[in-house]
Tab-separated table of C-alpha atoms in Angstrom:
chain	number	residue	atom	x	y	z
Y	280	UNK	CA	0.000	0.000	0.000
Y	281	UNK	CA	1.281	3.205	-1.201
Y	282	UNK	CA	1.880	6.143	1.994
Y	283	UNK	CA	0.227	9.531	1.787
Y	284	UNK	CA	2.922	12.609	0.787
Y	285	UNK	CA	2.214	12.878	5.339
Y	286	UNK	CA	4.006	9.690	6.059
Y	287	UNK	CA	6.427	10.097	3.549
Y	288	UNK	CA	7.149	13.409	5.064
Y	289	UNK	CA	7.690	12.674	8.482
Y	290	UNK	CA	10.548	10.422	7.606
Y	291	UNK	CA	12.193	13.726	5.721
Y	292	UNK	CA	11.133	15.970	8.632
Y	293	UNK	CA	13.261	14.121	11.563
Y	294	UNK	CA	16.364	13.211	9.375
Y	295	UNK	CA	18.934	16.183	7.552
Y	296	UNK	CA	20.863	13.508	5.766
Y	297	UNK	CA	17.607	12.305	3.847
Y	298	UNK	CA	16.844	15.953	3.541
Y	299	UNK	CA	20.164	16.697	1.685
Y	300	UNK	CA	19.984	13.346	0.029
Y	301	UNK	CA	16.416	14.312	-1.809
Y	302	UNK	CA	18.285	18.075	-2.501
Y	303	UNK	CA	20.943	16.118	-4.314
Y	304	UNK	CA	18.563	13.664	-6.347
Y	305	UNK	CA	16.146	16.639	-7.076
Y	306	UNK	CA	19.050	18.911	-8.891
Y	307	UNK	CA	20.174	15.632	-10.791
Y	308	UNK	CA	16.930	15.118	-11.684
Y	309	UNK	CA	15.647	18.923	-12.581
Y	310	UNK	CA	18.977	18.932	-14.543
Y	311	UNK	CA	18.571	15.652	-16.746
Y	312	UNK	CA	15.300	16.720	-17.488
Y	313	UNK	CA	16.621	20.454	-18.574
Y	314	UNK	CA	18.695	18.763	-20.969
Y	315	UNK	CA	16.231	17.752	-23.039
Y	316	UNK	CA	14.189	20.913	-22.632
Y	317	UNK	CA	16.648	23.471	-23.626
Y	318	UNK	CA	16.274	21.440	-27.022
Y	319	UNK	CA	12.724	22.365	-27.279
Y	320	UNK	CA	13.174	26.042	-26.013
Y	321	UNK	CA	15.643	26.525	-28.870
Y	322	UNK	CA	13.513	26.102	-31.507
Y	323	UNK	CA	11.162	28.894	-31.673
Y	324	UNK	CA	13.929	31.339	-30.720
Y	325	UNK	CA	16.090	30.369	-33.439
Y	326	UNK	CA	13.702	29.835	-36.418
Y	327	UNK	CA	10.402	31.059	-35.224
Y	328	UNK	CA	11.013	34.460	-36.886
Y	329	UNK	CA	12.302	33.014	-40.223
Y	330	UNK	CA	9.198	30.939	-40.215
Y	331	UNK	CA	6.592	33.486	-39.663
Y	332	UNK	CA	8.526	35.551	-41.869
Y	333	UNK	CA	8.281	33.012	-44.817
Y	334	UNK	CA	4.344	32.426	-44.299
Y	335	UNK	CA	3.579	35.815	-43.897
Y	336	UNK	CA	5.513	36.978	-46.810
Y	337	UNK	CA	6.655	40.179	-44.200
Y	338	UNK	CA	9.428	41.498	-42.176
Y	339	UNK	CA	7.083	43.217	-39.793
Y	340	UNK	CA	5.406	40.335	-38.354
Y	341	UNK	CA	8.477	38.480	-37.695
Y	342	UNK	CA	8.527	38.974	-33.956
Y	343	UNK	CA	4.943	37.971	-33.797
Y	344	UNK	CA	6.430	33.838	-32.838
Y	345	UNK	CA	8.419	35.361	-30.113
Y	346	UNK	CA	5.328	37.362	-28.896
Y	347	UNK	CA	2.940	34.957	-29.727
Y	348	UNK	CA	5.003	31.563	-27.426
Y	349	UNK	CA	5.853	34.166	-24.864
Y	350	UNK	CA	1.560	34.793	-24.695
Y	351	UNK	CA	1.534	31.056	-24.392
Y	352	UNK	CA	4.234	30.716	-21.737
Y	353	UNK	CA	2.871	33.615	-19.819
Y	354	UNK	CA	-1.065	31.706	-19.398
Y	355	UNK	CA	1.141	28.523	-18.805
Y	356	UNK	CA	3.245	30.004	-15.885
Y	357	UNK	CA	-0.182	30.690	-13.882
Y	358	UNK	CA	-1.424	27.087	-14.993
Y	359	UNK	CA	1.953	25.476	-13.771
Y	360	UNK	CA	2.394	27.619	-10.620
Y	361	UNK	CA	-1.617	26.463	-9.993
Y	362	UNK	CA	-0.653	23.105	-10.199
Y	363	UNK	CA	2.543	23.031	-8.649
Y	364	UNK	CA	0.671	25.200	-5.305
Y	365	UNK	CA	-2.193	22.254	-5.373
Y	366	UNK	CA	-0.525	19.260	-6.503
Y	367	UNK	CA	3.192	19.718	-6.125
Y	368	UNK	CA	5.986	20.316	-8.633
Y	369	UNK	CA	5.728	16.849	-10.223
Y	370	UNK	CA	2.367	17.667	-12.102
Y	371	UNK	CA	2.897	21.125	-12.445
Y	372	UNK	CA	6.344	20.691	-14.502
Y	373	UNK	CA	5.881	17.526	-16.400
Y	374	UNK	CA	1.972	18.723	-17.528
Y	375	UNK	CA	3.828	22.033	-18.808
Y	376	UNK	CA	6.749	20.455	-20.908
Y	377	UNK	CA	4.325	17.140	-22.353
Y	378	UNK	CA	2.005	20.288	-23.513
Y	379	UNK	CA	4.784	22.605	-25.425
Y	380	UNK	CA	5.445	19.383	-27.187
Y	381	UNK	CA	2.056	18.892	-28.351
Y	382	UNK	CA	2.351	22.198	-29.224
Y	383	UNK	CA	5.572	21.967	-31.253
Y	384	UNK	CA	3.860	18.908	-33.141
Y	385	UNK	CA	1.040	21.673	-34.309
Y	386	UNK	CA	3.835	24.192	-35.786
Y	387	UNK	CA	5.339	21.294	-37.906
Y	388	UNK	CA	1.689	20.479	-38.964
Y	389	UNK	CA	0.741	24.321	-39.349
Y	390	UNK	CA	3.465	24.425	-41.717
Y	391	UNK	CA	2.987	21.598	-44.091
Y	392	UNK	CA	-0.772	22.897	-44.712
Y	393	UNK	CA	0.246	26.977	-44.565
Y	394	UNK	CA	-2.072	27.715	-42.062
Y	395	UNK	CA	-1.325	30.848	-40.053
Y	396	UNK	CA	-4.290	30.071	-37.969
Y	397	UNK	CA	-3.199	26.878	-36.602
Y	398	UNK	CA	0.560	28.318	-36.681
Y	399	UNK	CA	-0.702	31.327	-33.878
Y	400	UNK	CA	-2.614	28.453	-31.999
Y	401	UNK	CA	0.300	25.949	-31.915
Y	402	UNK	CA	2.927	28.759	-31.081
Y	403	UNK	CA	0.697	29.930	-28.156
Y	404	UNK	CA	0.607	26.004	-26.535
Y	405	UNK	CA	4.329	25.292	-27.054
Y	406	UNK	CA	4.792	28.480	-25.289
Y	407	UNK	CA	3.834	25.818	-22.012
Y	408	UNK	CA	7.416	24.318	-22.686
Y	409	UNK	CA	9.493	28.004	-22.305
Y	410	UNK	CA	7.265	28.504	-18.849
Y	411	UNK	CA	7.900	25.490	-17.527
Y	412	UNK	CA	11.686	25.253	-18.569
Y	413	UNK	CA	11.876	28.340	-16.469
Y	414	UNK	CA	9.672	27.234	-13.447
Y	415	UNK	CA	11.815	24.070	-13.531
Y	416	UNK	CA	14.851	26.465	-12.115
Y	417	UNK	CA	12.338	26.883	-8.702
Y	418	UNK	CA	12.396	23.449	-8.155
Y	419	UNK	CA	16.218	22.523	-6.925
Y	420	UNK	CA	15.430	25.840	-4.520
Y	421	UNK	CA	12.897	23.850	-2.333
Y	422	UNK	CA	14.797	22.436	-0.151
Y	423	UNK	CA	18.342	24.637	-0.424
Y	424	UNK	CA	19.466	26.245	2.104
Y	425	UNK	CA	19.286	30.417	1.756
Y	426	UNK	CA	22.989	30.389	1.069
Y	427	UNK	CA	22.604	27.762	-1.793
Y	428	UNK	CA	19.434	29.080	-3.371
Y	429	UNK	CA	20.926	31.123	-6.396
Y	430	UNK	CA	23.344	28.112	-7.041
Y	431	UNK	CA	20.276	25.342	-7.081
Y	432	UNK	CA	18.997	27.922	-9.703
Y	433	UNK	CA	22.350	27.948	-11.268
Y	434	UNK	CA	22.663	24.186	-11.831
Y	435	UNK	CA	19.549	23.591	-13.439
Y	436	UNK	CA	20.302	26.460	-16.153
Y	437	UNK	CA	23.620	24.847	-16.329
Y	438	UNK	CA	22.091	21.722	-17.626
Y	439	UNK	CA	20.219	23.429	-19.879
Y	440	UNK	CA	22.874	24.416	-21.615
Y	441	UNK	CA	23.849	21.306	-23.165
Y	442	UNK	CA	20.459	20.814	-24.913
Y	443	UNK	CA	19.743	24.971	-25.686
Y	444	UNK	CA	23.298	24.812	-27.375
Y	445	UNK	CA	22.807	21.807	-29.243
Y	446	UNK	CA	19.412	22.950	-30.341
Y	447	UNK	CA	20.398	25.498	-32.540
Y	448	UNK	CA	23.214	24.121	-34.351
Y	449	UNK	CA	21.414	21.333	-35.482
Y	450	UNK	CA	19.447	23.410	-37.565
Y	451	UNK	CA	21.438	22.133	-40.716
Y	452	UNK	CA	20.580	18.502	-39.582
Y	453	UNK	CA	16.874	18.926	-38.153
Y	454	UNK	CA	16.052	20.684	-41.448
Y	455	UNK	CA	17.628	17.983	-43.766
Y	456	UNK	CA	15.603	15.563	-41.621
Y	457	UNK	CA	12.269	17.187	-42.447
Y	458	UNK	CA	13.022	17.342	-45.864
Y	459	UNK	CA	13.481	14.096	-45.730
Y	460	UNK	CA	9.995	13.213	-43.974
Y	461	UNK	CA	8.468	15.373	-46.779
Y	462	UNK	CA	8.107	18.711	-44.376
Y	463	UNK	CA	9.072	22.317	-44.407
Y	464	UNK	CA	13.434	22.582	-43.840
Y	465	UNK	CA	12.280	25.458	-40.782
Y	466	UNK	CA	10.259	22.663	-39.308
Y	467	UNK	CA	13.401	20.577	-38.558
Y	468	UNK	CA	14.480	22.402	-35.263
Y	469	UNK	CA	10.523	21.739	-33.991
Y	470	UNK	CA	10.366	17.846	-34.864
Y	471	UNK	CA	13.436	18.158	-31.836
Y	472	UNK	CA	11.334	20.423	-30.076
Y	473	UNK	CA	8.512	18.056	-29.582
Y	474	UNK	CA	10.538	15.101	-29.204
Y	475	UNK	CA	12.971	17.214	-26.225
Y	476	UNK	CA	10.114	18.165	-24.304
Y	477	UNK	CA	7.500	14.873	-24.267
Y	478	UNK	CA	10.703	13.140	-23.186
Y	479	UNK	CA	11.478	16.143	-20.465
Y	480	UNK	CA	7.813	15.730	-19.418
Y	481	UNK	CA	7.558	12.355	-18.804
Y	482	UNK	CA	11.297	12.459	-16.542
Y	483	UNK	CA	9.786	14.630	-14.467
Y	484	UNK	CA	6.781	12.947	-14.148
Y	485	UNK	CA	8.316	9.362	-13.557
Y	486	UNK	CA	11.364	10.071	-11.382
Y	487	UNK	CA	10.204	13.431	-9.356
Y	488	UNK	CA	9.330	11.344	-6.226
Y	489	UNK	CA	8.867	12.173	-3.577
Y	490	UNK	CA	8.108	15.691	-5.033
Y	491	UNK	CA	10.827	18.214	-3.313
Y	492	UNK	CA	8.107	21.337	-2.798
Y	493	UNK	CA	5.472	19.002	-1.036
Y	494	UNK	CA	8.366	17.793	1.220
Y	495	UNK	CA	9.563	21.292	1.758
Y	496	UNK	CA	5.680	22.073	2.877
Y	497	UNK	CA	5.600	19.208	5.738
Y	498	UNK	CA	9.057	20.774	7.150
Y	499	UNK	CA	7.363	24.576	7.151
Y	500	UNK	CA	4.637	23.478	8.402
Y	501	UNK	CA	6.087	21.290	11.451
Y	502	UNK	CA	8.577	24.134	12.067
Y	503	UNK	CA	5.307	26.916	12.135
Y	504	UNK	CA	3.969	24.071	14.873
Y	505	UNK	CA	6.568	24.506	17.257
Y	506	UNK	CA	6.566	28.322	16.447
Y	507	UNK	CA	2.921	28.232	17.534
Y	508	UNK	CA	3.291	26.162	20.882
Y	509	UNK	CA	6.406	28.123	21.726
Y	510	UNK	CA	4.694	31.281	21.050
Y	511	UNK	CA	0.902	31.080	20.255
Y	512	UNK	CA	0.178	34.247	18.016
Y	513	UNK	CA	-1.466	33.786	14.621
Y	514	UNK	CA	0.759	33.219	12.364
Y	515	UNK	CA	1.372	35.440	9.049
Y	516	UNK	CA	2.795	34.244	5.597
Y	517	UNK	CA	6.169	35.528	5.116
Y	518	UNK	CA	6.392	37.095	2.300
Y	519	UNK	CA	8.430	40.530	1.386
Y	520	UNK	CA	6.289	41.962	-1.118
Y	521	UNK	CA	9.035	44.740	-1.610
Y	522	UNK	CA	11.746	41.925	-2.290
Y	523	UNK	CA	9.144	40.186	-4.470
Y	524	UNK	CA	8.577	43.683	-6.724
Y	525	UNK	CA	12.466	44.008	-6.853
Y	526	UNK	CA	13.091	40.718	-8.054
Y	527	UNK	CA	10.490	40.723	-10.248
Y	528	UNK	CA	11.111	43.603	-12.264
Y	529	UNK	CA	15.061	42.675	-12.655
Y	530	UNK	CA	13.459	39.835	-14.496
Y	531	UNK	CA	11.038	41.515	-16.112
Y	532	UNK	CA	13.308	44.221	-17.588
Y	533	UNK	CA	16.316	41.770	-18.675
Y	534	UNK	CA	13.817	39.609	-20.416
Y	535	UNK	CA	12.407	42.329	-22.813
Y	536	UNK	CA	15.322	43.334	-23.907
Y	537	UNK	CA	16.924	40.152	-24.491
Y	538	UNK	CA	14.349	38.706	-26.472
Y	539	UNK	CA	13.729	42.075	-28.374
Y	540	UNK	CA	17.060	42.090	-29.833
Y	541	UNK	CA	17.589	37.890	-30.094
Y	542	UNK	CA	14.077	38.000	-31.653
Y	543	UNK	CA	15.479	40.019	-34.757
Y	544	UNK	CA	19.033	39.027	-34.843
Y	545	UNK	CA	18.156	36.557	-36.848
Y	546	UNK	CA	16.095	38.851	-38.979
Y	547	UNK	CA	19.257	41.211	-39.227
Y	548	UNK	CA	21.821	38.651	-39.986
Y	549	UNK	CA	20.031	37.165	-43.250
Y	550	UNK	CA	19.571	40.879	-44.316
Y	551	UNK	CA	23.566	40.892	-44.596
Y	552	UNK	CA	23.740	37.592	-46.559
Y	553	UNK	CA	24.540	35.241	-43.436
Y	554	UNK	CA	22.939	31.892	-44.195
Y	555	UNK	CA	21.061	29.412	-41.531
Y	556	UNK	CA	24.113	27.704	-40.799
Y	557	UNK	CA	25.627	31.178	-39.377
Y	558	UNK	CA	22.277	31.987	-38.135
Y	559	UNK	CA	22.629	29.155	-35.408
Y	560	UNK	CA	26.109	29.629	-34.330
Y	561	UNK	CA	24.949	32.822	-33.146
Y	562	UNK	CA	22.267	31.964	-31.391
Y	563	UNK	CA	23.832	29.001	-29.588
Y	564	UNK	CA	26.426	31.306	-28.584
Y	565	UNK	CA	24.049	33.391	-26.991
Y	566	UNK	CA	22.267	30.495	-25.994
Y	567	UNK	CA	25.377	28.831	-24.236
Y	568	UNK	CA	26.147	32.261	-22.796
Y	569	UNK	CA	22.334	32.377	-21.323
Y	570	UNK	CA	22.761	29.022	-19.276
Y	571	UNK	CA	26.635	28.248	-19.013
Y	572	UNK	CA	27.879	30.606	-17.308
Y	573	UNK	CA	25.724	29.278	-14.222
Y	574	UNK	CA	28.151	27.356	-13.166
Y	575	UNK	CA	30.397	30.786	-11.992
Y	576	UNK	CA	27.227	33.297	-11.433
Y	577	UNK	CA	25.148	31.206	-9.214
Y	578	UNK	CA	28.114	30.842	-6.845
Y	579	UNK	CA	29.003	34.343	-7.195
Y	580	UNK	CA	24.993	35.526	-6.290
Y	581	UNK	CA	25.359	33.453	-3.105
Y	582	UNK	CA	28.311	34.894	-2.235
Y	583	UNK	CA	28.447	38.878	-3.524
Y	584	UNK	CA	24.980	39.371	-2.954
Y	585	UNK	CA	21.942	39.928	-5.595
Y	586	UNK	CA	22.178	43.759	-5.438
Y	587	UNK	CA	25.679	43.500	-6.622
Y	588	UNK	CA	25.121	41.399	-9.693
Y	589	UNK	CA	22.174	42.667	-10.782
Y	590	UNK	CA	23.747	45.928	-11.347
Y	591	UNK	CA	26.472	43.946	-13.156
Y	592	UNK	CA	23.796	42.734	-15.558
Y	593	UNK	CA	22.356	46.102	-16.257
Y	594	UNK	CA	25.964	47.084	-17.147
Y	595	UNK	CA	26.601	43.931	-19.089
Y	596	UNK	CA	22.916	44.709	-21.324
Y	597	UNK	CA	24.113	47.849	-22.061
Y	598	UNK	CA	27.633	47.043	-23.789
Y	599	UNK	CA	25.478	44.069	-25.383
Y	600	UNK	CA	23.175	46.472	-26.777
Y	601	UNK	CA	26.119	48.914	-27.747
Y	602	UNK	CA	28.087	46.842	-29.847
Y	603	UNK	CA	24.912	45.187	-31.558
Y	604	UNK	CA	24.057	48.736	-32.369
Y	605	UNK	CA	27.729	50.292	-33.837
Y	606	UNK	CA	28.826	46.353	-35.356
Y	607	UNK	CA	29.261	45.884	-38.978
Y	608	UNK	CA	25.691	43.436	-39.972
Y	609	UNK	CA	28.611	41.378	-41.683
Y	610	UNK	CA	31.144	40.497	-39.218
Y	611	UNK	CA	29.964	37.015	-37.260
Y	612	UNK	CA	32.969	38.069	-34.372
Y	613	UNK	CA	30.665	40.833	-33.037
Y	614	UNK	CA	27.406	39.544	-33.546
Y	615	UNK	CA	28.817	36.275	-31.422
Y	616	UNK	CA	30.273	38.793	-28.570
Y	617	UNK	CA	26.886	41.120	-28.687
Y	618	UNK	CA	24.541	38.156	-28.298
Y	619	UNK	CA	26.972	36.671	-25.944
Y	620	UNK	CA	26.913	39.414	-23.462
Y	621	UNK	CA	23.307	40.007	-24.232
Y	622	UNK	CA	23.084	36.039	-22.502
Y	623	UNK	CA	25.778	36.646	-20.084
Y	624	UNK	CA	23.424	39.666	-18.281
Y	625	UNK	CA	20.400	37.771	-18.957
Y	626	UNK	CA	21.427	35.081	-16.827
Y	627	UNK	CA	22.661	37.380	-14.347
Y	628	UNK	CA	19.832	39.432	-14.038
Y	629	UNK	CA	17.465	36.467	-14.331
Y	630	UNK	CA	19.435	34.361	-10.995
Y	631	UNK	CA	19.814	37.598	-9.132
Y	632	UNK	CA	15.854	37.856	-9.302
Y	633	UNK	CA	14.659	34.635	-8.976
Y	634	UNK	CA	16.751	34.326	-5.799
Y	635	UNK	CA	15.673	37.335	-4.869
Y	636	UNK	CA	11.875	35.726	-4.914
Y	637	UNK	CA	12.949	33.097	-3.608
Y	638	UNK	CA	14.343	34.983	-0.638
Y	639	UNK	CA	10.792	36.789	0.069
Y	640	UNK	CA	8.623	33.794	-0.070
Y	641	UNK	CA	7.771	30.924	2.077
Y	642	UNK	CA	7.229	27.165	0.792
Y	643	UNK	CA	3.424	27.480	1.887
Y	644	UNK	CA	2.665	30.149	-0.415
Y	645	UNK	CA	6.052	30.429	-2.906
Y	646	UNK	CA	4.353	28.140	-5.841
Y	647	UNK	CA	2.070	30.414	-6.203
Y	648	UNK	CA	3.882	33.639	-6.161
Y	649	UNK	CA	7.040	32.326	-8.564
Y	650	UNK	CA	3.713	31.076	-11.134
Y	651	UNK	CA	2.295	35.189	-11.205
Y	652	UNK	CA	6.128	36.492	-11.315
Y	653	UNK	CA	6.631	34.081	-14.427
Y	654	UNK	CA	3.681	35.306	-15.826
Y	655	UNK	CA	4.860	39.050	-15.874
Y	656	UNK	CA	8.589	37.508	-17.071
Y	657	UNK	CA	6.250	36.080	-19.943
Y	658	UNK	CA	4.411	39.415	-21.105
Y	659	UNK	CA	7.625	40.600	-20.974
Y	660	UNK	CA	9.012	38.515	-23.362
Y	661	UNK	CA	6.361	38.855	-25.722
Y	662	UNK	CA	6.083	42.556	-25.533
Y	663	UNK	CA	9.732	42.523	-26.598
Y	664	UNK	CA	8.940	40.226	-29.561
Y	665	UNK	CA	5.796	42.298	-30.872
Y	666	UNK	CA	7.659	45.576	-30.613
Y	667	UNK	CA	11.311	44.000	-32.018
Y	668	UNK	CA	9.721	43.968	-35.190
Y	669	UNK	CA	8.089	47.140	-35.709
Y	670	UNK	CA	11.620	48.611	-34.268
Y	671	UNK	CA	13.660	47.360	-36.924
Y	672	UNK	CA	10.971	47.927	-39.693
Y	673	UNK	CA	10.262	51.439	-39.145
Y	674	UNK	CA	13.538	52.313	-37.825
Y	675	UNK	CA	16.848	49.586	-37.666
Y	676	UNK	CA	18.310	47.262	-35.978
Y	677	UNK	CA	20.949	49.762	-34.253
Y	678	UNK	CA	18.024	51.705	-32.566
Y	679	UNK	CA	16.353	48.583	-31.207
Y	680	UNK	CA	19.972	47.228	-29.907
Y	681	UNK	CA	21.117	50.997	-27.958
Y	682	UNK	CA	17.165	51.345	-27.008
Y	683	UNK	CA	17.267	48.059	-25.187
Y	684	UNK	CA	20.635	48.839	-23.998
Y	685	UNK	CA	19.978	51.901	-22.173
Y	686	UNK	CA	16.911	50.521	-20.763
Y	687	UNK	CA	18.675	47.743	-18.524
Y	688	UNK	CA	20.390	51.440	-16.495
Y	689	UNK	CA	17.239	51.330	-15.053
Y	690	UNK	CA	18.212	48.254	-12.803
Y	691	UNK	CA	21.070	50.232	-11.276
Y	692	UNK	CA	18.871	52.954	-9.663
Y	693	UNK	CA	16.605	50.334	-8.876
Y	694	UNK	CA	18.702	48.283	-6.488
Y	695	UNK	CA	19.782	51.179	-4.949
Y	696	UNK	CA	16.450	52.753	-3.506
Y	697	UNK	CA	15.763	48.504	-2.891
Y	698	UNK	CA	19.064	48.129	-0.707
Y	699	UNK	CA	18.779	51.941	0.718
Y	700	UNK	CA	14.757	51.068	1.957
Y	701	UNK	CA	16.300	47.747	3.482
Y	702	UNK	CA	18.517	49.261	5.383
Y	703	UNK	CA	16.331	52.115	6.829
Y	704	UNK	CA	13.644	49.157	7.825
Y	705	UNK	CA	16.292	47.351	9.493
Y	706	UNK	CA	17.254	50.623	11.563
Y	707	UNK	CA	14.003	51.387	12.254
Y	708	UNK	CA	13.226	47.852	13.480
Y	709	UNK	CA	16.456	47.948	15.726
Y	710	UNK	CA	15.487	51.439	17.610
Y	711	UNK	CA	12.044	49.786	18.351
Y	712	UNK	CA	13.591	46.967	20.088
């Protein structure tokens, strides 16, 4: 006879080796699984635009994939953060990445009949795999410690890596395959899409026992007991609304301009006569420089602080932004070191705030509060596809790249008034006592 999640718990509750044990198996597991999903998440962001491009016969629409999955992702980030609150991460994650498969498996079918209709539709459902890849990150953080948090984050991107990299230099080979199966060449990188994150899905769904957040519940909850009995006031969820707002919004901000100017890179690089081939060395630069560099900046969050690094990422965005903006369209060396260090201050800015959430929520409640957050990270995204495209097509590619640059400054002043409201709450908090 199978326990209940209670009995299970109680076992985790009393014992700090099987504690650290189930930390350990949950990152190994959240990170096989991310393999496989940084596959899928590749695939819109490295030919979505070329697609829509070719079916709509415009330049001007050619964000509308980026806007249109990041739509998708944002209604699946409340969906998954719903399920993962009720049910625990288990269903939450391995529901979102089996449905951006499905999803994937509609582009490739959207495409062999030219129909737009069923293109927006599929777009919007395989948006479920990008949400989910990033609620995945939240899942190693259950049951860290607050000094490992940003580094549980970390180690799930890292894995990511592998399969996000790959993704997008298989194009050449993904699109000979669906020539070969009789398909559209662009559908190639979504055939590995739909494959990557079915197969993500059902890891998470097989081997995610006993599920880390549920676990991480019992121990709140039995440590709130003793609270209560030691001192019995009513007790109050714990959750920093001002850290949440900070956090959020260094997401927010580093996500709109990433995917503004990685949605038309592509765009901007087959203007100048690069071919696909070049297209996704680029982008799995960028890519690799989105996730890799985990293994270093994770560390460094715990350790520096997430003020600190944050404001490195704002700096980081801007140089990105500045040399996209004054580099010749021709020269592959500084499109690879702008989309590099427009990944490199993504995933900066991206650990620094979901630490930072992580930090101002409580396992009773955080689900719940990381699925709205993702939600915003989501719009985000998809405003910056929608409005990439109009950029470049009424203006360039430069003015889109130093816009976005000069936007991530705002992060600086942010953490500032963030860290100088912290420290007055702390002083006022110490004269009362």
């Amino acid at each position: 006879m199978t326990r209940s999640i209670d009995q299970v718990a109680q076992s985790y509750i009393h014992s700090p080796n099987k504690r650290k044990k189930l930390y350990k198996r949950t990152l190994l597991i959240v990170g096989l699984s991310q393999m496989f999903a940084g596959a899928g998440l590749a695939a819109g962001i490295t030919v979505g635009a070329l697609l829509a491009q070719q079916m709509l016969g415009t330049e001007a629409g050619a964000g509308l994939p980026t806007a249109i999955f990041n739509l998708g992702s944002a209604g699946a980030a409340l969906i998954v953060g719903w399920l993962s609150q009720r049910y625990g991460r288990r269903t939450g994650l391995a529901t979102g990445f089996i449905a951006g498969g499905i999803g994937a498996i509609g582009v490739i079918i959207a495409a062999v009949i030219n129909s737009l209709f069923l293109l927006f539709i599929s777009l919007f459902i395989y948006g479920a795999g990008t949400a989910t890849n990033l609620q995945a990150r939240y899942a190693g953080t259950d049951l860290a410690s607050p000094k490992q948090r940003a580094t549980a984050i970390s180690m799930a991107m890292v894995f990511t890596t592998f399969g996000a990299v790959a993704g997008p230099n298989l194009v050449g080979i993904t699109g000979k395959l669906a020539l070969a199966m009789n398909v559209p060449e662009l559908t190639g990188p979504f055939i590995l899409a739909a494959f990557a994150y079915i197969l993500a899905g059902l890891i998470f769904s097989i081997m995610l026992r006993p599920d880390p957040l549920l676990i991480a519940r019992a121990i709140e909850a039995n440590k709130q007991d003793h609270d209560i009995q030691a001192n019995p006031t009513p007790y109050v969820h714990k959750t920093n609304k001002r850290g949440v707002a900070v956090g959020a919004i260094v997401m927010v901000v580093t996500q709109i301009v990433m995917f503004a100017i990685m949605t038309m890179t592509p765009v901007h690089m087959q203007h100048h006569g690069h071919g696909l081939g070049a297209v996704g060395i680029v982008i799995g630069f960028h890519i690799g420089l989105m996730y890799l560099p985990s293994l270093i900046t994770g560390v460094l969050i715990d350790k520096i602080g997430r003020n600190t690094m944050t404001i490195a990422a704002g700096v980081i965005l801007l140089f990105a932004g500045l040399v996209a903006a004054m580099a010749p369209g021709n020269s592959m060396f500084f499109l690879i070191l702008s989309l590099s260090l427009l990944g490199l201050g993504w995933n900066l800015g991206l650990i620094s705030g979901t630490a930072q959430i992580v930090d101002s929520t409580d396992p009773l409640t955080r689900a719940k509060t990381q699925g709205t957050v993702d939600v915003l990270i989501a719009l985000a995204g998809a405003a910056g596809g929608v409005l990439s495209g109009v950029i470049v097509a009424h203006y360039s590619y430069a003015i889109l790249s130093l816009g976005g640059g000069i936007l991530c400054l705002i992060l600086i002043p942010l953490v500032v008034l963030a860290k100088e409201n912290k420290e007055k709450n702390a002083l006022e908090i110490s004269e009362k006592l």
